[in-house]
Structure formats: C-alpha cells, structure tokens
mmCIF file of N, CA and C in Angstrom:
data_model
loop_
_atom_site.group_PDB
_atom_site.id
_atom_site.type_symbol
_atom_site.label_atom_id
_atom_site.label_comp_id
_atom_site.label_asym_id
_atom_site.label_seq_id
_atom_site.Cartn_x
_atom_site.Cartn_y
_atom_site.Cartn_z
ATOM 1 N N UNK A 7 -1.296 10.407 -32.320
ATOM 2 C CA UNK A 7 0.005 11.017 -32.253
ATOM 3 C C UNK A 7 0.981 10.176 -33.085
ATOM 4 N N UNK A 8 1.959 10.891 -33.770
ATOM 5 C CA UNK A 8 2.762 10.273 -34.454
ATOM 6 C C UNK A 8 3.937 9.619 -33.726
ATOM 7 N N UNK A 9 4.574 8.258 -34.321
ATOM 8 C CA UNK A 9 5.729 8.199 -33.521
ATOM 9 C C UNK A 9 6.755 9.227 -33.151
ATOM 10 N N UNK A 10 7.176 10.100 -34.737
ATOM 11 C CA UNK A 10 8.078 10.786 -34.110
ATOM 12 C C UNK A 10 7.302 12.081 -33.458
ATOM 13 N N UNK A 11 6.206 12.528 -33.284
ATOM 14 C CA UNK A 11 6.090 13.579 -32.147
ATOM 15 C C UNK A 11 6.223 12.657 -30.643
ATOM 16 N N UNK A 12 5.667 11.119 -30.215
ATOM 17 C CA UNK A 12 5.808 10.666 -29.248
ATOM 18 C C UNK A 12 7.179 10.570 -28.469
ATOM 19 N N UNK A 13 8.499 10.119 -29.804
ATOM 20 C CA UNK A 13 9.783 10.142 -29.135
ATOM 21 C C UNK A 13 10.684 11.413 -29.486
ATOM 22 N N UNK A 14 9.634 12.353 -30.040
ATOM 23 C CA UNK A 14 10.440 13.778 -30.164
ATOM 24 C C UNK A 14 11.270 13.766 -29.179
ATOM 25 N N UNK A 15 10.523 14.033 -27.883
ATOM 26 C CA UNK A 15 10.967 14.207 -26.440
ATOM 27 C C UNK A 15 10.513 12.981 -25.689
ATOM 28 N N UNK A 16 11.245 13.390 -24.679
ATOM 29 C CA UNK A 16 10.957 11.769 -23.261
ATOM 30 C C UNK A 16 9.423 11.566 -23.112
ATOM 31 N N UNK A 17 8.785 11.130 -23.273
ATOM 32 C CA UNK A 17 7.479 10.728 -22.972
ATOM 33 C C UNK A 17 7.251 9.838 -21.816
ATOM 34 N N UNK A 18 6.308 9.018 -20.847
ATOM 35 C CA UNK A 18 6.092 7.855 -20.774
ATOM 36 C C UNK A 18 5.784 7.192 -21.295
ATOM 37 N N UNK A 19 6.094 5.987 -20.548
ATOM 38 C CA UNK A 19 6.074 4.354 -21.305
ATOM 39 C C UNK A 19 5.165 4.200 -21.960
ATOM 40 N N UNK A 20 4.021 5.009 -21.203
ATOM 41 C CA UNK A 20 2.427 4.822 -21.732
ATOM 42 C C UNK A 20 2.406 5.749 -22.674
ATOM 43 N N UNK A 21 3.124 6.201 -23.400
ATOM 44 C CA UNK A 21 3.262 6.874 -25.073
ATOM 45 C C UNK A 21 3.644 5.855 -26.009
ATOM 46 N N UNK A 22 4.823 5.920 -25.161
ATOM 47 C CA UNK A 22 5.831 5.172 -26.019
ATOM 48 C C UNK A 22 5.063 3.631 -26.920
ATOM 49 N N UNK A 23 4.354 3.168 -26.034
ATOM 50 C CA UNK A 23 3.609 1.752 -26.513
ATOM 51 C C UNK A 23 2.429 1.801 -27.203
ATOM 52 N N UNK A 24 2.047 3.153 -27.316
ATOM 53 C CA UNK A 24 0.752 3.325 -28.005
ATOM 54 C C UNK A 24 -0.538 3.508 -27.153
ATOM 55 N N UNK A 25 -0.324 4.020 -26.399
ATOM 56 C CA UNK A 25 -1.909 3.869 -25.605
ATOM 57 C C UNK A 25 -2.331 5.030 -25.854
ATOM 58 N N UNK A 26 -3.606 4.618 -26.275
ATOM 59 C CA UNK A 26 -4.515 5.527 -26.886
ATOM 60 C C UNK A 26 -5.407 6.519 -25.889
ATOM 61 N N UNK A 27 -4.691 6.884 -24.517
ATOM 62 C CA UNK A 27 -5.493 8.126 -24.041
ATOM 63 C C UNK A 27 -4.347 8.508 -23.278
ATOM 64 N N UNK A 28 -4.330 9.755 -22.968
ATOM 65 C CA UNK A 28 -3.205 10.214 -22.755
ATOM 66 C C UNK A 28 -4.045 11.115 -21.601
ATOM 67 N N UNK A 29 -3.954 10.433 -20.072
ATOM 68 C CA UNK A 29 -4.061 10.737 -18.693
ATOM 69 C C UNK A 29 -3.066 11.704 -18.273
ATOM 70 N N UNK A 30 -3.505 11.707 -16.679
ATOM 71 C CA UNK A 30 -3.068 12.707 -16.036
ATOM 72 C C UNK A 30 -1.744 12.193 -15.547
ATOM 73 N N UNK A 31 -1.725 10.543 -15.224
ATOM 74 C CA UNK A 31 -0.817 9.584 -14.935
ATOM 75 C C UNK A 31 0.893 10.001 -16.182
ATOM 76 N N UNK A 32 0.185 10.470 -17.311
ATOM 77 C CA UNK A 32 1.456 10.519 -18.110
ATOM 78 C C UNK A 32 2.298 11.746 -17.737
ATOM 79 N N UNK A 33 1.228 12.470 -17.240
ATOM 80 C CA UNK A 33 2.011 14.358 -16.568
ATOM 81 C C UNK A 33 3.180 14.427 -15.934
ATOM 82 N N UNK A 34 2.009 13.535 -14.744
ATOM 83 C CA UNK A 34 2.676 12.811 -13.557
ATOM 84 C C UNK A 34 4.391 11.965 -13.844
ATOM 85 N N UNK A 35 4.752 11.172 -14.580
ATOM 86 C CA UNK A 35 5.162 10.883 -14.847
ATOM 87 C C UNK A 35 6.892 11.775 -15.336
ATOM 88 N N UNK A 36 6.383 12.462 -16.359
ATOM 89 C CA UNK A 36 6.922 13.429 -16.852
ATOM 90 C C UNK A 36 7.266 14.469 -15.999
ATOM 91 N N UNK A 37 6.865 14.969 -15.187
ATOM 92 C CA UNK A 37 6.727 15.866 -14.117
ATOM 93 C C UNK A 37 7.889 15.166 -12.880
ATOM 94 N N UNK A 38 7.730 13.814 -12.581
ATOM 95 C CA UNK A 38 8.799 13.234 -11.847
ATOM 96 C C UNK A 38 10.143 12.834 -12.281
ATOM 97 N N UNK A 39 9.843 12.971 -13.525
ATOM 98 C CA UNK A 39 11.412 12.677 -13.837
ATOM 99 C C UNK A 39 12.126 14.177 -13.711
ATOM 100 N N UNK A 40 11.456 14.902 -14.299
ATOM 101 C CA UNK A 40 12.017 16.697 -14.214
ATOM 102 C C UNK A 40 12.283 16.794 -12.759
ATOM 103 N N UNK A 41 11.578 16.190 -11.870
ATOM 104 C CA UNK A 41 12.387 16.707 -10.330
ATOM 105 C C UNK A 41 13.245 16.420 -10.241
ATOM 106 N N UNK A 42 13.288 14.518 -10.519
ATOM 107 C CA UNK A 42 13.880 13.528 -10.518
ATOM 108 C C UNK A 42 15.617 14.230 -10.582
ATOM 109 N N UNK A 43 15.767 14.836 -11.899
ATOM 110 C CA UNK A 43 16.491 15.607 -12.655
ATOM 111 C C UNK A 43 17.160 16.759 -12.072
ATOM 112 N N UNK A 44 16.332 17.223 -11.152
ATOM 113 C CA UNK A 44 16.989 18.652 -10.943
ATOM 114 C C UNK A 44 17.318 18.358 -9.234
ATOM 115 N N UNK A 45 16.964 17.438 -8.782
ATOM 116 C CA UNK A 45 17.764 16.982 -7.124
ATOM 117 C C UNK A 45 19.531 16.714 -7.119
ATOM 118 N N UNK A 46 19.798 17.450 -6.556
ATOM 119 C CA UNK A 46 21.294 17.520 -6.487
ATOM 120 C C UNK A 46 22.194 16.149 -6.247
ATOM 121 N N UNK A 47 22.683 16.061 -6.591
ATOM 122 C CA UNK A 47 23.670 14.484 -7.236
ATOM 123 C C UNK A 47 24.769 14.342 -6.160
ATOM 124 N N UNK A 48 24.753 12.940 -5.267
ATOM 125 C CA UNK A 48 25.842 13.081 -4.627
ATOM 126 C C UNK A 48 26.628 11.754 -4.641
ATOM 127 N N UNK A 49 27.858 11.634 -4.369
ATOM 128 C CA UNK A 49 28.088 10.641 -4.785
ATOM 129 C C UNK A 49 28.200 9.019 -4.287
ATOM 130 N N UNK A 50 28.331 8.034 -4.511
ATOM 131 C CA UNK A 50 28.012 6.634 -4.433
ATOM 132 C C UNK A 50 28.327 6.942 -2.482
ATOM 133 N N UNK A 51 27.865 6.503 -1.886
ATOM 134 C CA UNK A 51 28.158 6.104 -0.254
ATOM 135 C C UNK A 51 28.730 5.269 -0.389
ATOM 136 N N UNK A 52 30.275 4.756 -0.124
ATOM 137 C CA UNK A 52 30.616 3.769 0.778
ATOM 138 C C UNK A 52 29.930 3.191 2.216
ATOM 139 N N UNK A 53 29.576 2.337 1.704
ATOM 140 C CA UNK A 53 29.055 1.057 3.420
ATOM 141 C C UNK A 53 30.128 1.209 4.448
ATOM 142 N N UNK A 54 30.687 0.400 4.176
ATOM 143 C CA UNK A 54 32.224 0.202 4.787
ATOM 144 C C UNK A 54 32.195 1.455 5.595
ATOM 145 N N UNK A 55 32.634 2.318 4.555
ATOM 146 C CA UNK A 55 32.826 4.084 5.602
ATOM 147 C C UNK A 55 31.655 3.834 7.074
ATOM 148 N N UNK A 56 30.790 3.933 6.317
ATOM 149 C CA UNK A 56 29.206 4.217 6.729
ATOM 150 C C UNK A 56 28.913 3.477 8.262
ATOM 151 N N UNK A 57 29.319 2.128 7.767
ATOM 152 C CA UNK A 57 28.734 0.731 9.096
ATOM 153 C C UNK A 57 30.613 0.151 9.036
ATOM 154 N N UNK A 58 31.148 0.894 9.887
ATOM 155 C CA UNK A 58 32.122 -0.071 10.233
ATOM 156 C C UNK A 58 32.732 -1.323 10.952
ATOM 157 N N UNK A 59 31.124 -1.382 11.532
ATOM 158 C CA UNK A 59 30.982 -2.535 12.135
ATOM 159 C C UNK A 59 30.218 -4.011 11.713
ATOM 160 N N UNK A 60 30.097 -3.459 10.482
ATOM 161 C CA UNK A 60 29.125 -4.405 9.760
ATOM 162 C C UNK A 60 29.977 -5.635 8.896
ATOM 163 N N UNK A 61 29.754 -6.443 8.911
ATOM 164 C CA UNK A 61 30.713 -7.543 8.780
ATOM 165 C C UNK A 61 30.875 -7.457 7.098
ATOM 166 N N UNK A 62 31.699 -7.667 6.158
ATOM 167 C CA UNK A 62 31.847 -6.979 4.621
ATOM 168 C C UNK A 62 31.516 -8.179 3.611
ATOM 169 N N UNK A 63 30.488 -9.227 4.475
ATOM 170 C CA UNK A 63 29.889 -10.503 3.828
ATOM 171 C C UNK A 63 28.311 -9.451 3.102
ATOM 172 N N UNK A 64 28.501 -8.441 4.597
ATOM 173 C CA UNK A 64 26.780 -8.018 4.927
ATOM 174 C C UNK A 64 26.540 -6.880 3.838
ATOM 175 N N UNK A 65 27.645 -6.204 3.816
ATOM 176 C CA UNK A 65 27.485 -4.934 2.603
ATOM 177 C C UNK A 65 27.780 -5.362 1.424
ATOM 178 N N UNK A 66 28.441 -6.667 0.997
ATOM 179 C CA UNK A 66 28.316 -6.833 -0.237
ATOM 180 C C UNK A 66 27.233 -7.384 -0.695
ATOM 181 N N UNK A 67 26.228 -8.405 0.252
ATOM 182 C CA UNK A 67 25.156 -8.273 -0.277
ATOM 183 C C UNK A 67 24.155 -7.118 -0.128
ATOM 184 N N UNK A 68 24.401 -6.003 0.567
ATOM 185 C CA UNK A 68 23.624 -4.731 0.226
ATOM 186 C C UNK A 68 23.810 -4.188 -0.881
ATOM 187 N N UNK A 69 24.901 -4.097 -1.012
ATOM 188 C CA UNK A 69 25.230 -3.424 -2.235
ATOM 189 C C UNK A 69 24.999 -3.867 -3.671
ATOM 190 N N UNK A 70 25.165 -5.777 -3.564
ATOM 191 C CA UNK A 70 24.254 -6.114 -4.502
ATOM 192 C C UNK A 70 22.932 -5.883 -4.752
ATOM 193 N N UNK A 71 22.377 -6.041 -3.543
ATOM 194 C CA UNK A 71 20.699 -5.964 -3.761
ATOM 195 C C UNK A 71 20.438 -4.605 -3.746
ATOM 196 N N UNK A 72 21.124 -3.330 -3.927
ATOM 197 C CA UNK A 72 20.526 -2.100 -4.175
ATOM 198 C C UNK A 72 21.178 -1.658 -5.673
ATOM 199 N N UNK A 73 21.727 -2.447 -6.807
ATOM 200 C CA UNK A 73 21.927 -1.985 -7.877
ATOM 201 C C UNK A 73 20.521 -1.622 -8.436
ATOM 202 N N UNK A 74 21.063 -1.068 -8.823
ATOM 203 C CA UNK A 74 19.442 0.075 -9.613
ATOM 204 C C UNK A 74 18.891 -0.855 -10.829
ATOM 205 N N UNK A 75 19.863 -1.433 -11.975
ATOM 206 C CA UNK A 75 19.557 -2.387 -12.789
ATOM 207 C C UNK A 75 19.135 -3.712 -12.418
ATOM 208 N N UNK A 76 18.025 -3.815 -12.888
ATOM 209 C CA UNK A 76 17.599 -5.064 -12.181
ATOM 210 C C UNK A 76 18.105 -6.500 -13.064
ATOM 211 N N UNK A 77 18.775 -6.616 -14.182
ATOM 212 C CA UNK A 77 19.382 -7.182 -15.592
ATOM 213 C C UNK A 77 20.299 -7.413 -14.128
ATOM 214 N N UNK A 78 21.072 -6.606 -13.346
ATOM 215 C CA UNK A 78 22.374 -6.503 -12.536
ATOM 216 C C UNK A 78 22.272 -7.257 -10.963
ATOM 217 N N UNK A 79 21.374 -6.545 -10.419
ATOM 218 C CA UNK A 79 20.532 -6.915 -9.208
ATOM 219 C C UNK A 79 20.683 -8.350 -8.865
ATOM 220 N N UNK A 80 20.942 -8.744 -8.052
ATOM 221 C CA UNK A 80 21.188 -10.142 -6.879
ATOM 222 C C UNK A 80 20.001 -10.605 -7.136
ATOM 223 N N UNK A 81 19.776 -11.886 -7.867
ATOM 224 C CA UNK A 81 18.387 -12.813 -7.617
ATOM 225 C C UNK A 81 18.385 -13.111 -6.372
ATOM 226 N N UNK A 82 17.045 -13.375 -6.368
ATOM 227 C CA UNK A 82 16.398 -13.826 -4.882
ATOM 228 C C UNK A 82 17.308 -15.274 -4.295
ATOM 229 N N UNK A 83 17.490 -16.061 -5.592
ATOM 230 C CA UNK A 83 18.508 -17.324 -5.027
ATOM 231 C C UNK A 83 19.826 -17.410 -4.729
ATOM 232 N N UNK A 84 20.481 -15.896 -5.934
ATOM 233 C CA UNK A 84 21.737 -15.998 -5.149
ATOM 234 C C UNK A 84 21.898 -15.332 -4.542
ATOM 235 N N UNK A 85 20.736 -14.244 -3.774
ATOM 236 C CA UNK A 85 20.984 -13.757 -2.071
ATOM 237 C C UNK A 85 20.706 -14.872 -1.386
ATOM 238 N N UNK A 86 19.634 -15.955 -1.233
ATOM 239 C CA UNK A 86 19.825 -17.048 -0.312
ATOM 240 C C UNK A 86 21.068 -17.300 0.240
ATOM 241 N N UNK A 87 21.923 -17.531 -1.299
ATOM 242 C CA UNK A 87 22.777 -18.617 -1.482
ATOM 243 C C UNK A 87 24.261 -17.846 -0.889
ATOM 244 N N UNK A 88 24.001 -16.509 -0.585
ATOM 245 C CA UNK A 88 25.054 -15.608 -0.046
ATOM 246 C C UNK A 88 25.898 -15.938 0.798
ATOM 247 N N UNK A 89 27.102 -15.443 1.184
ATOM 248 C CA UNK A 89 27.846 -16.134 2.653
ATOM 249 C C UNK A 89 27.150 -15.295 3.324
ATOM 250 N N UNK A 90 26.866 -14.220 3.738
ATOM 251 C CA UNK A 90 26.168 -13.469 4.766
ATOM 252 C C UNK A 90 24.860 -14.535 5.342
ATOM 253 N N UNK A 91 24.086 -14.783 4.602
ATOM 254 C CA UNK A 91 22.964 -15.501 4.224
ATOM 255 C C UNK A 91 22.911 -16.622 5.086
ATOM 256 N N UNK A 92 24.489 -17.098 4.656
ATOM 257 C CA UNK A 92 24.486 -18.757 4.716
ATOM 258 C C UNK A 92 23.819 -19.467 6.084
ATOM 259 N N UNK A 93 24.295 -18.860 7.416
ATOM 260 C CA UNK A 93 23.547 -19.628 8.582
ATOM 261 C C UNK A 93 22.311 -19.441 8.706
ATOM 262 N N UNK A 94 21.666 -18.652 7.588
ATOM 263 C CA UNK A 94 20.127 -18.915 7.789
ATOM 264 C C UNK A 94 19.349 -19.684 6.531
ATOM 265 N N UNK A 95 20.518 -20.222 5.812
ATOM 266 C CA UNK A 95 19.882 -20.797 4.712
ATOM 267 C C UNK A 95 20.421 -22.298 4.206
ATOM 268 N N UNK A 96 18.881 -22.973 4.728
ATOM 269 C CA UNK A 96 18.963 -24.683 4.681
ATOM 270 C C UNK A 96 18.174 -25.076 3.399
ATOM 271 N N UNK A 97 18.573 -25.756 2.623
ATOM 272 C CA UNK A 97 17.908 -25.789 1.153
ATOM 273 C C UNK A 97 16.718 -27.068 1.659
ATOM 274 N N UNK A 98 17.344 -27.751 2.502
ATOM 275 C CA UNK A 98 16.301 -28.949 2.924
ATOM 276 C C UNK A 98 14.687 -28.075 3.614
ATOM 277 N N UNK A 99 15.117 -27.309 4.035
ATOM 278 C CA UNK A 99 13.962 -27.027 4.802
ATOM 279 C C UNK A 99 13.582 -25.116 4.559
ATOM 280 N N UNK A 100 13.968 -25.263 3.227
ATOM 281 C CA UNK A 100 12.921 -24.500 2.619
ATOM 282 C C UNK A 100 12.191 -24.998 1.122
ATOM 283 N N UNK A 101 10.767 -25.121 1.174
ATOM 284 C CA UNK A 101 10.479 -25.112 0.218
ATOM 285 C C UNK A 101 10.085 -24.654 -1.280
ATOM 286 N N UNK A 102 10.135 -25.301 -1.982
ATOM 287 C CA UNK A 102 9.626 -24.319 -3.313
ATOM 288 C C UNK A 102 8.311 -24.684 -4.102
ATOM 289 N N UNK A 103 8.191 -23.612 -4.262
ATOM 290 C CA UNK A 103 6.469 -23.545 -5.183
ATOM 291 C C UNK A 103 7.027 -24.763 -6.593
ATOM 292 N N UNK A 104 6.656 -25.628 -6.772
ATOM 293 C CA UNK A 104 6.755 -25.845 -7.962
ATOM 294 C C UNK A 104 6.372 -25.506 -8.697
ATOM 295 N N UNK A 105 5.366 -24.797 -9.232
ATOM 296 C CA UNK A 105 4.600 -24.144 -10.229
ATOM 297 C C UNK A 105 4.784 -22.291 -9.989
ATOM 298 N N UNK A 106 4.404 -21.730 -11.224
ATOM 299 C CA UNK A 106 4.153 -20.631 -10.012
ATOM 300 C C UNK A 106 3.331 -19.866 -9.652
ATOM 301 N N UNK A 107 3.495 -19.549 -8.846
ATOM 302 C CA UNK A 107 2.216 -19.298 -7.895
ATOM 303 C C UNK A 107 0.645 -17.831 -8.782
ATOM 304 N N UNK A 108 0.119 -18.436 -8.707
ATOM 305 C CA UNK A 108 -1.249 -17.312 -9.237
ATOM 306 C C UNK A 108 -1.955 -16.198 -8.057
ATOM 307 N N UNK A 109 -2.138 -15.209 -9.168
ATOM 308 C CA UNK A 109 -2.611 -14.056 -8.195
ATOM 309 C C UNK A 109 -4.472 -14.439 -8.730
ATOM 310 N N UNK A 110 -4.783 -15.150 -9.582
ATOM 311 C CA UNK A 110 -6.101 -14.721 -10.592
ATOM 312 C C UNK A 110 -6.946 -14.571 -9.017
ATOM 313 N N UNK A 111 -6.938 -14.872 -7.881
ATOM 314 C CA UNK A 111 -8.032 -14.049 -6.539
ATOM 315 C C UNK A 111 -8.215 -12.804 -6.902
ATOM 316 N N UNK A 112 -6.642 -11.952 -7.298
ATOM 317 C CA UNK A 112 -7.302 -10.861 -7.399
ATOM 318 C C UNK A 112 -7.419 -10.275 -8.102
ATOM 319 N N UNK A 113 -8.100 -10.561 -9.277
ATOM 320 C CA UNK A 113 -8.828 -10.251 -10.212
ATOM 321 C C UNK A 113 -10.073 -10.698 -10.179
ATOM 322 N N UNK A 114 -10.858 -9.535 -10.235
ATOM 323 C CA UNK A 114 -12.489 -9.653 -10.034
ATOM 324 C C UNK A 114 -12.722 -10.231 -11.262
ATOM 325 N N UNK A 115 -13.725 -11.384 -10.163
ATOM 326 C CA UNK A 115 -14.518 -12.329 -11.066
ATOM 327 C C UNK A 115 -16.342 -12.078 -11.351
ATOM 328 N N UNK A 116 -16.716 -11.148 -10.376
ATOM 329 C CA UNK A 116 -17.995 -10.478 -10.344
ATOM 330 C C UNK A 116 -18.208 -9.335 -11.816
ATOM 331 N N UNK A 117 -19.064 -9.114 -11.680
ATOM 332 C CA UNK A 117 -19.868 -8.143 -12.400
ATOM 333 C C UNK A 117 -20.351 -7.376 -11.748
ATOM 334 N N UNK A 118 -20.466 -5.782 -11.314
ATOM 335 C CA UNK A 118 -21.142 -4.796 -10.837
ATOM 336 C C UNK A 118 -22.515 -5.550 -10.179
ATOM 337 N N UNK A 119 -23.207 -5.604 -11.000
ATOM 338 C CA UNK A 119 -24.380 -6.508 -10.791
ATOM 339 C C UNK A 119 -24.709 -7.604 -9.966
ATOM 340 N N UNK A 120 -23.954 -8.224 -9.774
ATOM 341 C CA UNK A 120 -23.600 -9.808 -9.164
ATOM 342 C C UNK A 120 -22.764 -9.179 -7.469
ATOM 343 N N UNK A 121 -22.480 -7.933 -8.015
ATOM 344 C CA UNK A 121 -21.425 -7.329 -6.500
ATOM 345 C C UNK A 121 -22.574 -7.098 -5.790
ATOM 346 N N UNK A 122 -23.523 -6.037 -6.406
ATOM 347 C CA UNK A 122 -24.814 -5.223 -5.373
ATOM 348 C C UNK A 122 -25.683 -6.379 -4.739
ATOM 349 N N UNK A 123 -25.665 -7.634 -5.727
ATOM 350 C CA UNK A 123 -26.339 -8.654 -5.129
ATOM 351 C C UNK A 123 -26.066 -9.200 -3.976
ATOM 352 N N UNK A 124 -24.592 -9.335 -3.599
ATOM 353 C CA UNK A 124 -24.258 -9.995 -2.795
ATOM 354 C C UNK A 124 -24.183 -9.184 -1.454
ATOM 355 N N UNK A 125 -23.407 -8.025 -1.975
ATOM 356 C CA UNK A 125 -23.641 -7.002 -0.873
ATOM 357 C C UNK A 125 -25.184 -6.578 0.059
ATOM 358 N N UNK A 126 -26.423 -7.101 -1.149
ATOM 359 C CA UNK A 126 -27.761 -6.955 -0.777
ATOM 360 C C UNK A 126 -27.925 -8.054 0.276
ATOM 361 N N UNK A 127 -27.331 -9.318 -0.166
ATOM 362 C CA UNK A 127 -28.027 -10.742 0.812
ATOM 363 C C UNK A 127 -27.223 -10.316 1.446
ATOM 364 N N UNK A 128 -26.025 -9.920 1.812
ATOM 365 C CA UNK A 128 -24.640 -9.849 3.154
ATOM 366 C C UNK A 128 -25.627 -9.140 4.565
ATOM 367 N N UNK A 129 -26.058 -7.812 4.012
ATOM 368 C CA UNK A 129 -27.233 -7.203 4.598
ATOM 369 C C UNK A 129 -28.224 -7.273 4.991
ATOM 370 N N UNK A 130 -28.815 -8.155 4.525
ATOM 371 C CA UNK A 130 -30.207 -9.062 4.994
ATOM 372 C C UNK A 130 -30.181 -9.988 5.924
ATOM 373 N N UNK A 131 -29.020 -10.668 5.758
ATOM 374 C CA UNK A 131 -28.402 -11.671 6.638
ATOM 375 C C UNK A 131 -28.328 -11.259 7.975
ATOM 376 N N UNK A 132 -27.191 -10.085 7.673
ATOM 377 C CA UNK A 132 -27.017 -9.105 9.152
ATOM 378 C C UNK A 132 -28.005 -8.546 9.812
ATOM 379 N N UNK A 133 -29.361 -8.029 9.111
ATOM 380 C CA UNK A 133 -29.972 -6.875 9.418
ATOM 381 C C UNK A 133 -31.525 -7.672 9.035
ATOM 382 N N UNK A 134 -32.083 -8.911 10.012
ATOM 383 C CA UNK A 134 -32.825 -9.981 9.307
ATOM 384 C C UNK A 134 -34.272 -9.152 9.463
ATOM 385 N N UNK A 135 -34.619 -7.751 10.467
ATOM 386 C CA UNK A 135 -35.305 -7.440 10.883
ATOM 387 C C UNK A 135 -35.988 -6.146 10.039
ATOM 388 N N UNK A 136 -35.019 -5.846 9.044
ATOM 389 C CA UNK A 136 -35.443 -4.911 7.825
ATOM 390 C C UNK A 136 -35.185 -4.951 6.723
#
C-alpha cells in the first residue's frame, strides 16, 4: 500500500507504520473510532458540582490524573507528592527501584518443543503409574 492511499483516510497505527499484514485488529480499530465518533458529546462534569463533599485537594488531583493527554497527565511522583496525597506520603519509607524493573519472565524463553517436554515429565511425575 502506498503512503498516500494509507493516510488518504484515518487508518490505524498499524498502517500508518508499515506493517505488512493488514488484520482484523485494524477493522476493529477503525470500526471503534466510528462509534467512538457518533456517541453523543456531553460536556466536561464539574467534581465540585458532583462530590460536594469531597475536599478540593481531592478533585484536583482527579482531575489531574484523568486528563486524556498523557504529555498533560499527573506523573506518578507528582501525584505522590500531592497535598491530597501528602498524609500518606513518607519519602523515607517508600522505596525505589533503582534500576528499572524487567518484565523479560514474561517473555517465553521455551520453544514449542522444549514446552511438550516439560509438560510430558510434569505428567509422569504426577501420574508415576502410566
């Protein structure tokens, strides 16, 4: 596909970058924004209105942490660091990852092959009698 047939119209991301198969996931996609689109628009809620009992330390950090832009959006440190926050937040006695932290667990390190194997002895183990 050419670029300009890809950004003719809105595509997904997964156009837009070049990926070379074009799933059901991209439909999908396309298909949710068109709802997305046609759900009736209402406007911003006031908190305040909403929770008048809610102390206005508490909705301004809601209201930070639900901006849609995440460029905009309340980091995780300066919600810690919030007045709402504040009586639950001791810098002494929380710690931090110094590094950061790895998921590579979950990413399979097996081979199909090496899986049936193990799954075979798991079974044998359990089941020593057949």
């Amino acid at each position: 596909m050419t670029e300009y047939v890809v950004t003719r119209w809105y595509k997904a991301p997964e156009l837009l970058l070049n990926c070379s198969e074009y799933t059901a996931a991209i439909d999908i996609c396309d298909n949710a924004r068109r709802y997305v689109r046609q759900l009736p628009r209402y406007p911003k809620q006031q908190f305040a209105a909403r929770f008048p009992k809610m102390p206005s330390s508490a909705i301004d950090l809601l209201e930070r942490m639900l901006i849609f832009d995440p460029n905009r959006r309340i980091s995780v440190d300066e919600a810690l660091g919030h007045a709402y926050l504040s009586p639950h937040h001791d810098v002494d006695k929380e710690p931090v990852c110094p590094t950061p932290f790895s998921f590579d667990f979950e990413h399979p390190s097996c081979m199909e092959e090496h899986i049936k194997e193990l799954i075979y002895k798991e079974s044998v183990e359990l089941n020593p009698d057949h």
